[in-house]
Amino acid sequence: MADNTLQLMVHGKNIANIEPELSYPGVAINRVHRLDNPNYLFIDLLLSETTVPGKFDIVFKGSGQTLISYPYEILKRDAGSAERQGFSPADVIYLVTPDRYANGNPDNDSVPSLKEKPNRRNKDGRHGGDIQGIIDHLDYIAEMGFTQVWLNPVLENDQKKYSYHGYSTTDYYNIDARFGNNVLYKKLSDQAKKKGIGIIKDIILNHIGSEHWWMMDLPSSDWINNKGKFERSSHVHEVVNDPYITESQKNAFTDGWFVRTMPDLNQRNPFLATYLIQCSIWWIEFADLSGFRVDTYPYMDKEFLSIWSGRIHDEYPNFNFVGEEWPVVTNIPATAYWQAGSKTHDNYKSSTPSMMDFPFQTALINALKGKESWNSGIGDIYRVIATDFVYGDPYNLVVFAGNHDMQRIYSQLNDDMDLYKMAMSIVLTTRGIPQIYYGTEIILKSTGDHGELRKDFPGGWQGDRANAFTGKSLAKDKSDAQIFLKTLLNWRKNSLPIAKGRLIHYPPKDGVYVYFRSHGDELVMVLVNNNSNPVSVDLKRFYEVLDKRKKARSVVSSLDYDLREKISIKEKTAIILDVIF
Ligand code: CA
């Protein structure tokens, strides 16, 4: 590793009174730390260039006698691990809620040692979906054209209830037994890789679950913010960079707990910070990951985020990870602030390569549902993208129409198939890395709260009437949407202008937005008619980009177009064209 130190957390009754020893070539105990709880010991190991993989015992001695002997292992590193490539604009990310996707192993639905038992009739309960269910359907995911899978968190969440979503970690080093185990998670990653799919791990460093074992015996009195007692976060994201705000109001946001069942971690504690950094690196290595999605990004300590992202970047310069900043209103500078390379007013340094583009998502919905006028409609999208100058790397933002925390995109767009196809066409061709929530391909709807947004994927359970994996008994509009998306995704996989090309766009005119993706001689042209009536578009305005090109072919319909003629576009339609010389 770039960093040759390793810190071990040891937990046991009065362990602080015992002295650790070890004997292994290339591994030395550099220092031992004791905090204010005698039940914890932190051992700093120093590794060397010559350290070889292998097993050794850490021996704990008292009064000259061995009291405990703990076996530890240094694992072999995979060749090329440090140079691993993260997800990129060439990819499309499929976001899956594991409990709700497919139940590949009904035997693990109920685990004696874990508190919450399955109940498929409860929308907030555990439905039995698991990692095996995803492995079983990797062929479907690959054939659809997805090249990355982001799973909502799968670490142990041993909460009494409402734990299926995975955002209440109770063990940072173990996959929840109702989803599988660490070995199965690694298998998912290996099998996915063989099909050209990378795995993105959803990580939560801001908080833990209230049933985390730390909560029964905190390593130190400052481990959890607000002295370990619940105090709700103000949830006012804007305070982070508000020029008029007081320190207490900043702290009320970052040190408050997200909710009562999610104790807020104090990342200013250096031992906790190291724990979170090492745990992140360990999972990249162990599960051969291609990315992270970082939950509740701005809720964490800023300086910690700077250090954490720097450490990940130092170890894996080509790895990609994306932070979640979801401000209440479209706040482009607040999103850009966290992205590596963005200019910041206070010289804050981030090494986080990507952010979720929530401002784009808001603009997309507003644009397609809005009336065309000088200050509403499709111009909303143009105006958001025209503000990309604030980002370190706008091409590396993750763009999406919907996710696990918002109403299903089809419902957001009033169950309108034309608007749905426009949204998907734009998300898959604009700058950035698209992410699509599972079930979007079969236009799942939602009308209620969180449990309702994360409905079971049809075909994932024995006895399901319809099966979206095979197409059996799938309604026609659902299978039409699925074929539409599959066509676009598989075209996108092989399009260099989309993977590597720059974006060129024109301010919308009369409700029509036109943009290009350009790479070398290759060109993709997208025409979006947001009017409620058909239009005929004269392309003369675009000859400066089209150059001498005269022909184009529609990606979806395969129709040929003569670019010297006007192009007719139906109402509420996007046309994607491969432009040909
Ligand atoms: Ca199961």
XYZ file of N, CA, C and O in Angstrom, residues 309-479:
684
model
N -10.782 11.283 1.485
C -10.774 11.215 0.014
C -9.340 11.248 -0.513
O -9.018 10.581 -1.495
N -8.458 11.979 0.177
C -7.054 12.027 -0.223
C -6.373 10.672 -0.071
O -5.597 10.250 -0.926
N -6.709 9.980 1.020
C -6.111 8.664 1.250
C -6.572 7.650 0.208
O -5.777 6.840 -0.290
N -7.868 7.691 -0.126
C -8.374 6.752 -1.140
C -7.704 7.057 -2.478
O -7.257 6.156 -3.194
N -7.614 8.338 -2.799
C -7.000 8.741 -4.073
C -5.516 8.371 -4.110
O -5.004 7.943 -5.145
N -4.815 8.514 -2.980
C -3.388 8.164 -2.945
C -3.171 6.671 -3.205
O -2.215 6.274 -3.852
N -4.071 5.854 -2.658
C -3.928 4.413 -2.855
C -4.394 3.968 -4.240
O -3.860 3.024 -4.807
N -5.444 4.651 -4.760
C -6.074 4.237 -6.028
C -6.362 5.462 -6.896
O -7.493 5.958 -6.913
N -5.344 5.938 -7.620
C -5.521 7.199 -8.368
C -6.613 7.142 -9.448
O -7.142 8.184 -9.834
N -6.963 5.922 -9.938
C -7.972 5.821 -11.012
C -9.328 5.316 -10.520
O -10.241 5.094 -11.315
N -9.443 5.119 -9.234
C -10.702 4.651 -8.641
C -11.701 5.812 -8.671
O -11.297 6.978 -8.679
N -12.980 5.497 -8.730
C -13.967 6.584 -8.759
C -14.927 6.446 -7.585
O -15.274 5.328 -7.193
N -15.328 7.563 -7.021
C -16.357 7.533 -5.980
C -17.170 8.811 -6.034
O -16.674 9.874 -6.416
N -18.437 8.645 -5.673
C -19.404 9.722 -5.880
C -20.113 10.056 -4.573
O -20.595 9.169 -3.872
N -20.136 11.327 -4.241
C -20.762 11.768 -3.008
C -22.208 12.192 -3.225
O -22.580 12.666 -4.305
N -22.998 12.005 -2.181
C -24.405 12.408 -2.219
C -24.587 13.739 -1.493
O -24.471 13.798 -0.274
N -24.818 14.803 -2.234
C -25.217 16.077 -1.638
C -26.557 16.434 -2.269
O -26.638 16.662 -3.470
N -27.598 16.424 -1.439
C -28.955 16.653 -1.949
C -29.544 17.868 -1.244
O -30.254 17.740 -0.255
N -29.203 19.053 -1.740
C -29.739 20.250 -1.100
C -31.231 20.389 -1.377
O -31.746 19.782 -2.312
N -31.899 21.170 -0.555
C -33.348 21.326 -0.688
C -33.688 22.009 -2.014
O -34.599 21.609 -2.722
N -32.939 23.062 -2.342
C -33.148 23.702 -3.637
C -31.924 23.416 -4.507
O -30.878 23.046 -4.010
N -32.089 23.582 -5.818
C -30.979 23.376 -6.737
C -29.824 24.268 -6.328
O -29.916 25.487 -6.393
N -28.743 23.661 -5.861
C -27.612 24.438 -5.353
C -26.344 23.907 -6.006
O -25.671 23.033 -5.477
N -26.054 24.456 -7.180
C -24.928 23.958 -7.966
C -23.589 24.216 -7.269
O -22.771 23.303 -7.157
N -23.332 25.433 -6.759
C -22.041 25.643 -6.085
C -21.840 24.735 -4.876
O -20.719 24.297 -4.609
N -22.927 24.429 -4.141
C -22.804 23.558 -2.962
C -22.426 22.139 -3.380
O -21.766 21.421 -2.629
N -22.849 21.730 -4.575
C -22.487 20.404 -5.087
C -21.045 20.418 -5.577
O -20.253 19.526 -5.260
N -20.704 21.471 -6.331
C -19.356 21.575 -6.902
C -18.285 21.642 -5.821
O -17.176 21.134 -6.000
N -18.627 22.256 -4.691
C -17.677 22.455 -3.589
C -16.961 21.166 -3.205
O -15.787 21.169 -2.858
N -17.692 20.056 -3.276
C -17.153 18.786 -2.789
C -16.392 18.017 -3.858
O -15.792 16.977 -3.574
N -16.454 18.468 -5.109
C -15.805 17.691 -6.177
C -14.340 18.088 -6.345
O -14.016 19.282 -6.372
N -13.482 17.091 -6.494
C -12.056 17.356 -6.708
C -11.885 18.300 -7.891
O -12.559 18.159 -8.913
N -10.995 19.263 -7.733
C -10.677 20.147 -8.853
C -11.542 21.388 -8.952
O -11.220 22.313 -9.701
N -12.649 21.446 -8.205
C -13.482 22.657 -8.230
C -12.737 23.776 -7.500
O -12.048 23.525 -6.507
N -12.904 24.997 -7.981
C -12.333 26.135 -7.258
C -13.213 26.403 -6.031
O -14.430 26.470 -6.141
N -12.583 26.543 -4.873
C -13.373 26.780 -3.669
C -13.007 28.127 -3.047
O -11.857 28.560 -3.125
N -13.965 28.767 -2.443
C -13.758 30.104 -1.874
C -12.800 30.100 -0.690
O -12.192 31.103 -0.369
N -12.671 28.918 -0.025
C -11.823 28.854 1.171
C -10.636 27.918 0.985
O -10.055 27.452 1.953
N -10.317 27.628 -0.305
C -9.205 26.718 -0.638
C -9.383 25.330 -0.064
O -8.413 24.615 0.167
N -10.625 24.942 0.182
C -10.893 23.589 0.661
C -10.463 22.587 -0.403
O -10.738 22.770 -1.583
N -9.796 21.522 0.021
C -9.317 20.527 -0.929
C -10.084 19.220 -0.768
O -10.112 18.645 0.310
N -10.701 18.782 -1.865
C -11.364 17.487 -1.880
C -10.702 16.624 -2.935
O -10.278 17.126 -3.979
N -10.609 15.330 -2.680
C -10.107 14.407 -3.702
C -11.227 13.491 -4.187
O -10.976 12.464 -4.809
N -12.464 13.850 -3.871
C -13.607 13.048 -4.312
C -13.907 13.368 -5.778
O -14.248 14.509 -6.098
N -13.764 12.374 -6.675
C -13.821 12.682 -8.105
C -15.217 13.028 -8.637
O -15.330 13.724 -9.630
N -16.266 12.531 -7.970
C -17.606 12.676 -8.550
C -18.641 13.050 -7.494
O -18.478 12.742 -6.314
N -19.670 13.731 -7.930
C -20.824 14.019 -7.063
C -22.091 13.617 -7.808
O -22.139 13.615 -9.034
N -23.141 13.298 -7.041
C -24.457 13.067 -7.626
C -25.000 14.403 -8.127
O -24.992 15.380 -7.366
N -25.484 14.430 -9.366
C -25.945 15.695 -9.937
C -27.441 15.915 -9.640
O -28.288 15.787 -10.515
N -27.725 16.241 -8.392
C -29.113 16.523 -8.006
C -29.665 17.770 -8.711
O -30.838 17.784 -9.089
N -28.844 18.825 -8.892
C -29.396 19.984 -9.626
C -29.894 19.607 -11.027
O -30.931 20.100 -11.473
N -29.175 18.717 -11.699
C -29.612 18.285 -13.030
C -30.925 17.508 -12.934
O -31.835 17.691 -13.756
N -31.039 16.653 -11.922
C -32.269 15.853 -11.768
C -33.483 16.760 -11.586
O -34.519 16.563 -12.220
N -33.335 17.767 -10.727
C -34.440 18.701 -10.486
C -34.814 19.428 -11.778
O -35.999 19.560 -12.128
N -33.784 19.876 -12.490
C -34.024 20.619 -13.735
C -34.713 19.738 -14.778
O -35.605 20.191 -15.512
N -34.300 18.479 -14.829
C -34.866 17.552 -15.819
C -36.380 17.407 -15.639
O -37.151 17.531 -16.596
N -36.787 17.179 -14.403
C -38.212 16.988 -14.131
C -38.973 18.295 -14.399
O -40.019 18.294 -15.082
N -38.433 19.395 -13.887
C -39.090 20.690 -14.102
C -39.215 21.004 -15.590
O -40.237 21.523 -16.051
N -38.150 20.704 -16.331
C -38.129 21.034 -17.758
C -39.203 20.272 -18.521
O -39.963 20.854 -19.313
N -39.283 18.966 -18.268
C -40.204 18.147 -19.058
C -41.658 18.396 -18.671
O -42.559 18.289 -19.502
N -41.884 18.747 -17.402
C -43.263 19.000 -16.958
C -43.657 20.463 -17.134
O -44.848 20.805 -17.095
N -42.652 21.334 -17.293
C -42.951 22.770 -17.341
C -43.485 23.217 -18.695
O -43.277 22.563 -19.710
N -44.181 24.335 -18.667
C -44.678 24.943 -19.905
C -43.520 25.646 -20.603
O -42.665 26.241 -19.952
N -43.504 25.612 -21.922
C -42.450 26.307 -22.654
C -42.665 27.818 -22.598
O -43.707 28.322 -23.026
N -41.711 28.528 -22.041
C -41.743 29.983 -22.069
C -40.298 30.456 -21.945
O -39.393 29.637 -21.822
N -40.086 31.752 -21.931
C -38.701 32.250 -21.892
C -37.954 31.840 -20.634
O -36.745 31.726 -20.648
N -38.668 31.597 -19.529
C -37.971 31.237 -18.291
C -38.419 29.911 -17.688
O -38.178 29.641 -16.520
N -39.085 29.069 -18.468
C -39.418 27.725 -17.977
C -39.422 26.762 -19.155
O -39.348 27.174 -20.306
N -39.484 25.460 -18.819
C -39.449 24.446 -19.871
C -38.035 23.935 -20.072
O -37.215 23.939 -19.149
N -37.744 23.519 -21.293
C -36.490 22.812 -21.588
C -35.251 23.656 -21.274
O -34.166 23.120 -21.040
N -35.424 24.976 -21.243
C -34.312 25.862 -20.888
C -33.746 25.582 -19.502
O -32.590 25.901 -19.222
N -34.561 24.991 -18.631
C -34.077 24.639 -17.283
C -32.857 23.715 -17.368
O -31.908 23.849 -16.593
N -32.906 22.760 -18.283
C -31.773 21.834 -18.433
C -30.572 22.582 -18.987
O -29.450 22.455 -18.487
N -30.818 23.377 -20.045
C -29.727 24.158 -20.635
C -29.035 25.013 -19.568
O -27.802 25.040 -19.472
N -29.829 25.709 -18.750
C -29.250 26.639 -17.767
C -28.418 25.924 -16.699
O -27.388 26.434 -16.253
N -28.851 24.738 -16.286
C -28.057 23.983 -15.303
C -26.725 23.561 -15.917
O -25.659 23.739 -15.328
N -26.766 23.034 -17.127
C -25.532 22.533 -17.751
C -24.601 23.684 -18.132
O -23.374 23.559 -18.059
N -25.185 24.818 -18.490
C -24.366 25.990 -18.832
C -23.582 26.506 -17.620
O -22.656 27.297 -17.764
N -23.964 26.049 -16.431
C -23.282 26.472 -15.199
C -22.170 25.497 -14.801
O -21.598 25.595 -13.721
N -21.845 24.567 -15.684
C -20.829 23.542 -15.390
C -19.443 24.110 -15.118
O -18.567 23.388 -14.646
N -19.242 25.403 -15.419
C -17.909 25.988 -15.197
C -17.485 25.953 -13.730
O -16.307 26.110 -13.423
N -18.417 25.737 -12.824
C -18.044 25.693 -11.402
C -17.496 24.325 -10.967
O -16.963 24.206 -9.870
N -17.659 23.315 -11.829
C -17.242 21.964 -11.436
C -15.806 21.661 -11.833
O -15.360 22.042 -12.915
N -15.111 20.896 -10.963
C -13.785 20.406 -11.293
C -13.819 19.546 -12.542
O -12.942 19.624 -13.392
N -14.855 18.689 -12.652
C -14.990 17.814 -13.823
C -16.454 17.445 -14.035
O -16.917 16.421 -13.544
N -17.183 18.274 -14.795
C -18.619 17.995 -14.983
C -18.890 16.672 -15.696
O -19.941 16.061 -15.482
N -17.943 16.203 -16.514
C -18.148 14.924 -17.228
C -18.158 13.747 -16.257
O -18.601 12.665 -16.598
N -17.630 13.956 -15.069
C -17.569 12.863 -14.099
C -18.682 12.951 -13.044
O -18.651 12.238 -12.039
N -19.677 13.800 -13.272
C -20.833 13.830 -12.368
C -21.732 12.631 -12.684
O -21.756 12.151 -13.819
N -22.457 12.146 -11.684
C -23.415 11.062 -11.925
C -24.795 11.681 -12.162
O -25.306 12.418 -11.312
N -25.358 11.407 -13.349
C -26.665 11.964 -13.711
C -27.741 10.890 -13.620
O -27.501 9.727 -13.910
N -28.927 11.298 -13.205
C -29.989 10.320 -12.979
C -31.339 11.024 -13.043
O -31.422 12.236 -12.838
N -32.364 10.228 -13.331
C -33.724 10.771 -13.321
C -34.406 10.467 -11.989
O -35.315 11.183 -11.573
N -33.974 9.397 -11.345
C -34.588 9.019 -10.070
C -33.675 8.099 -9.288
O -32.737 7.523 -9.841
N -33.941 7.972 -7.994
C -33.187 7.018 -7.166
C -34.094 6.463 -6.073
O -35.314 6.647 -6.106
N -33.487 5.804 -5.093
C -34.236 5.093 -4.062
C -34.903 6.030 -3.054
O -35.645 5.562 -2.201
N -34.598 7.308 -3.100
C -35.152 8.256 -2.127
C -36.236 9.163 -2.708
O -36.716 10.053 -2.012
N -36.596 8.964 -3.970
C -37.621 9.838 -4.552
C -38.683 9.017 -5.279
O -38.486 7.841 -5.551
N -39.796 9.673 -5.567
C -40.867 8.973 -6.274
C -40.324 8.388 -7.574
O -39.436 8.951 -8.207
N -40.859 7.252 -7.952
C -40.468 6.611 -9.204
C -40.574 7.615 -10.356
O -41.538 8.382 -10.425
N -39.605 7.568 -11.258
C -39.541 8.573 -12.316
C -40.821 8.590 -13.165
O -41.322 9.649 -13.549
N -41.393 7.400 -13.414
C -42.616 7.341 -14.232
C -43.758 8.086 -13.525
O -44.547 8.779 -14.160
N -43.799 7.979 -12.201
C -44.825 8.701 -11.435
C -44.511 10.193 -11.380
O -45.409 11.028 -11.484
N -43.223 10.532 -11.223
C -42.856 11.953 -11.231
C -43.281 12.601 -12.548
O -43.593 13.791 -12.584
N -43.279 11.808 -13.619
C -43.627 12.348 -14.937
C -45.077 12.035 -15.314
O -45.415 11.912 -16.496
N -45.921 11.909 -14.300
C -47.380 11.751 -14.497
C -47.760 10.546 -15.366
O -48.693 10.614 -16.169
N -47.029 9.437 -15.236
C -47.296 8.218 -16.009
C -47.336 8.502 -17.514
O -48.147 7.918 -18.249
N -46.466 9.384 -17.969
C -46.480 9.784 -19.380
C -45.293 9.128 -20.094
O -44.133 9.461 -19.835
N -45.585 8.196 -20.999
C -44.530 7.441 -21.683
C -43.634 8.342 -22.530
O -42.419 8.119 -22.624
N -44.223 9.373 -23.144
C -43.400 10.280 -23.965
C -42.368 10.997 -23.092
O -41.194 11.109 -23.454
N -42.823 11.498 -21.941
C -41.899 12.197 -21.039
C -40.838 11.244 -20.493
O -39.671 11.600 -20.341
N -41.262 10.008 -20.207
C -40.322 8.994 -19.709
C -39.207 8.759 -20.726
O -38.022 8.750 -20.395
N -39.608 8.597 -21.993
C -38.590 8.327 -23.024
C -37.673 9.534 -23.229
O -36.473 9.378 -23.462
N -38.242 10.733 -23.123
C -37.396 11.935 -23.218
C -36.372 11.954 -22.080
O -35.185 12.218 -22.289
N -36.855 11.691 -20.863
C -35.966 11.728 -19.689
C -34.826 10.728 -19.848
O -33.658 11.047 -19.618
N -35.169 9.502 -20.264
C -34.132 8.474 -20.417
C -33.150 8.854 -21.537
O -31.938 8.682 -21.401
N -33.681 9.401 -22.622
C -32.819 9.793 -23.759
C -31.820 10.862 -23.327
O -30.645 10.814 -23.701
N -32.296 11.821 -22.543
C -31.415 12.918 -22.119
C -30.381 12.415 -21.115
O -29.187 12.694 -21.242
N -30.832 11.657 -20.112
C -29.903 11.149 -19.087
C -28.790 10.323 -19.726
O -27.629 10.379 -19.312
N -29.136 9.569 -20.770
C -28.151 8.656 -21.366
C -27.256 9.307 -22.414
O -26.356 8.654 -22.950
N -27.512 10.590 -22.741
C -26.681 11.221 -23.777
C -26.011 12.523 -23.337
O -25.103 12.988 -24.017
N -26.460 13.124 -22.239
C -25.812 14.354 -21.796
C -24.464 14.017 -21.153
O -24.100 12.841 -21.044
N -23.737 15.044 -20.720
C -22.442 14.751 -20.071
C -22.701 14.042 -18.756
O -23.735 14.228 -18.123
N -21.702 13.269 -18.306
C -21.839 12.599 -17.021
C -21.970 11.089 -17.147
O -21.916 10.519 -18.232
N -22.141 10.471 -15.974
C -22.239 9.015 -15.862
C -23.667 8.691 -15.440
O -24.066 8.999 -14.317
N -24.471 8.096 -16.323
C -25.867 7.862 -15.966
C -26.048 6.775 -14.910
O -25.284 5.809 -14.865
N -27.065 6.976 -14.085
C -27.456 5.966 -13.095
C -28.959 5.780 -13.222
O -29.713 6.754 -13.313
N -29.367 4.501 -13.254
C -30.798 4.181 -13.415
C -31.224 3.255 -12.283
O -30.552 2.250 -11.995
N -32.322 3.596 -11.641
C -32.825 2.812 -10.503
C -33.549 1.570 -11.024
O -34.329 1.672 -11.975
N -33.305 0.421 -10.366
C -33.951 -0.828 -10.800
C -35.468 -0.616 -10.894
O -36.052 0.092 -10.063
N -36.087 -1.222 -11.883
C -37.533 -1.069 -12.047
C -37.906 0.086 -12.954
O -39.028 0.142 -13.460
N -36.945 1.007 -13.170
C -37.197 2.102 -14.108
C -37.413 1.534 -15.508
O -38.200 2.075 -16.286
N -36.717 0.414 -15.791
C -36.827 -0.182 -17.122
C -38.211 -0.778 -17.379
O -38.558 -1.046 -18.528
N -38.982 -0.999 -16.329
C -40.342 -1.518 -16.518
C -41.349 -0.534 -15.906
O -42.406 -0.919 -15.412
N -40.981 0.733 -15.964
C -41.817 1.860 -15.511
C -42.600 1.565 -14.222
O -43.800 1.830 -14.140
N -41.904 1.073 -13.214
C -42.559 0.913 -11.910
C -43.061 2.278 -11.449
O -42.440 3.304 -11.711
N -44.199 2.271 -10.763
C -44.786 3.509 -10.245
C -44.675 3.529 -8.727
O -44.442 2.502 -8.090
N -44.902 4.693 -8.155
C -44.945 4.778 -6.694
C -45.926 5.868 -6.305
O -46.116 6.832 -7.035
N -46.565 5.681 -5.187
C -47.534 6.667 -4.732
C -47.341 7.014 -3.267
O -48.060 7.815 -2.719
N -46.367 6.389 -2.641
C -46.295 6.576 -1.196
C -44.927 6.892 -0.671
O -44.154 7.584 -1.315
N -44.632 6.382 0.489
C -43.373 6.711 1.161
C -42.264 5.745 0.744
O -42.400 4.990 -0.208
N -41.163 5.764 1.493
C -39.965 5.022 1.091
C -40.190 3.552 0.758
O -39.713 3.069 -0.265
N -40.909 2.842 1.622
C -41.137 1.423 1.390
C -41.804 1.182 0.044
O -41.557 0.180 -0.632
N -42.613 2.139 -0.343
C -43.385 2.065 -1.583
C -42.509 2.327 -2.824
O -42.774 1.824 -3.911
N -41.459 3.141 -2.647
C -40.567 3.447 -3.778
C -39.695 2.256 -4.132
O -39.135 2.187 -5.203
N -39.540 1.371 -3.130
C -38.582 0.273 -3.271
C -39.328 -1.039 -3.360
O -39.081 -1.975 -2.595
N -40.265 -1.086 -4.305
C -41.109 -2.265 -4.478
C -40.303 -3.458 -4.966
O -39.281 -3.298 -5.610
N -40.838 -4.665 -4.683
C -40.199 -5.884 -5.158
C -40.200 -5.918 -6.691
O -41.214 -5.604 -7.327
N -39.081 -6.315 -7.245
C -38.952 -6.414 -8.693
C -39.694 -7.672 -9.151
O -39.406 -8.776 -8.654
N -40.642 -7.549 -10.065
C -41.431 -8.725 -10.450
C -40.569 -9.825 -11.087
O -39.772 -9.544 -11.980
N -40.730 -11.028 -10.583
C -39.937 -12.153 -11.077
C -38.812 -12.521 -10.132
O -38.169 -13.555 -10.294
N -38.609 -11.683 -9.131
C -37.531 -11.939 -8.177
C -37.917 -12.948 -7.102
O -37.057 -13.437 -6.367
N -39.224 -13.244 -6.985
C -39.693 -14.162 -5.945
C -40.450 -15.329 -6.578
O -41.186 -15.134 -7.562
N -40.273 -16.498 -6.003
C -41.021 -17.677 -6.434
C -42.501 -17.354 -6.369
O -42.970 -16.799 -5.377
N -43.215 -17.687 -7.440
C -44.654 -17.490 -7.426
C -45.094 -16.126 -7.912
O -46.289 -15.843 -7.966
N -44.127 -15.234 -8.257
C -44.526 -13.936 -8.827
C -45.312 -14.178 -10.122
O -44.916 -14.998 -10.952
N -46.394 -13.428 -10.278
C -47.245 -13.613 -11.461
C -46.491 -13.186 -12.727
O -46.408 -13.906 -13.704
N -45.953 -11.964 -12.685
C -45.194 -11.470 -13.839
C -43.711 -11.594 -13.553
O -43.290 -11.605 -12.401
N -42.944 -11.709 -14.636
C -41.500 -11.844 -14.473
C -40.782 -10.901 -15.442
O -40.770 -11.109 -16.647
N -40.183 -9.851 -14.884
C -39.521 -8.843 -15.730
C -38.171 -9.332 -16.248
O -37.626 -8.769 -17.197
N -37.625 -10.388 -15.618
C -36.356 -10.937 -16.114
C -36.582 -11.706 -17.416
O -35.770 -11.644 -18.328
N -37.701 -12.432 -17.481
C -37.963 -13.265 -18.658
C -38.979 -12.619 -19.603
O -39.117 -13.028 -20.746
N -39.719 -11.645 -19.103
C -40.764 -11.008 -19.914
C -42.116 -11.695 -19.787
O -43.119 -11.226 -20.330
N -42.164 -12.778 -19.028
C -43.417 -13.537 -18.869
C -44.492 -12.680 -18.181
O -44.249 -12.084 -17.137
N -45.679 -12.612 -18.827
C -46.843 -11.886 -18.278
C -46.552 -10.417 -17.970
O -47.218 -9.810 -17.131
N -45.593 -9.861 -18.669
C -45.276 -8.449 -18.452
C -46.186 -7.610 -19.351
O -46.326 -7.904 -20.538
N -46.823 -6.582 -18.772
C -47.739 -5.728 -19.549
C -46.982 -5.102 -20.719
O -45.775 -4.865 -20.646
N -47.736 -4.802 -21.789
C -47.090 -4.344 -23.025
C -46.320 -3.027 -22.827
O -45.207 -2.878 -23.330
N -46.904 -2.091 -22.097
C -46.196 -0.811 -21.928
C -44.887 -1.005 -21.147
O -43.891 -0.336 -21.410
N -44.885 -1.982 -20.228
C -43.663 -2.261 -19.461
C -42.594 -2.877 -20.357
O -41.422 -2.490 -20.303
N -42.996 -3.836 -21.181
C -41.984 -4.466 -22.027
C -41.530 -3.505 -23.128
O -40.364 -3.535 -23.529
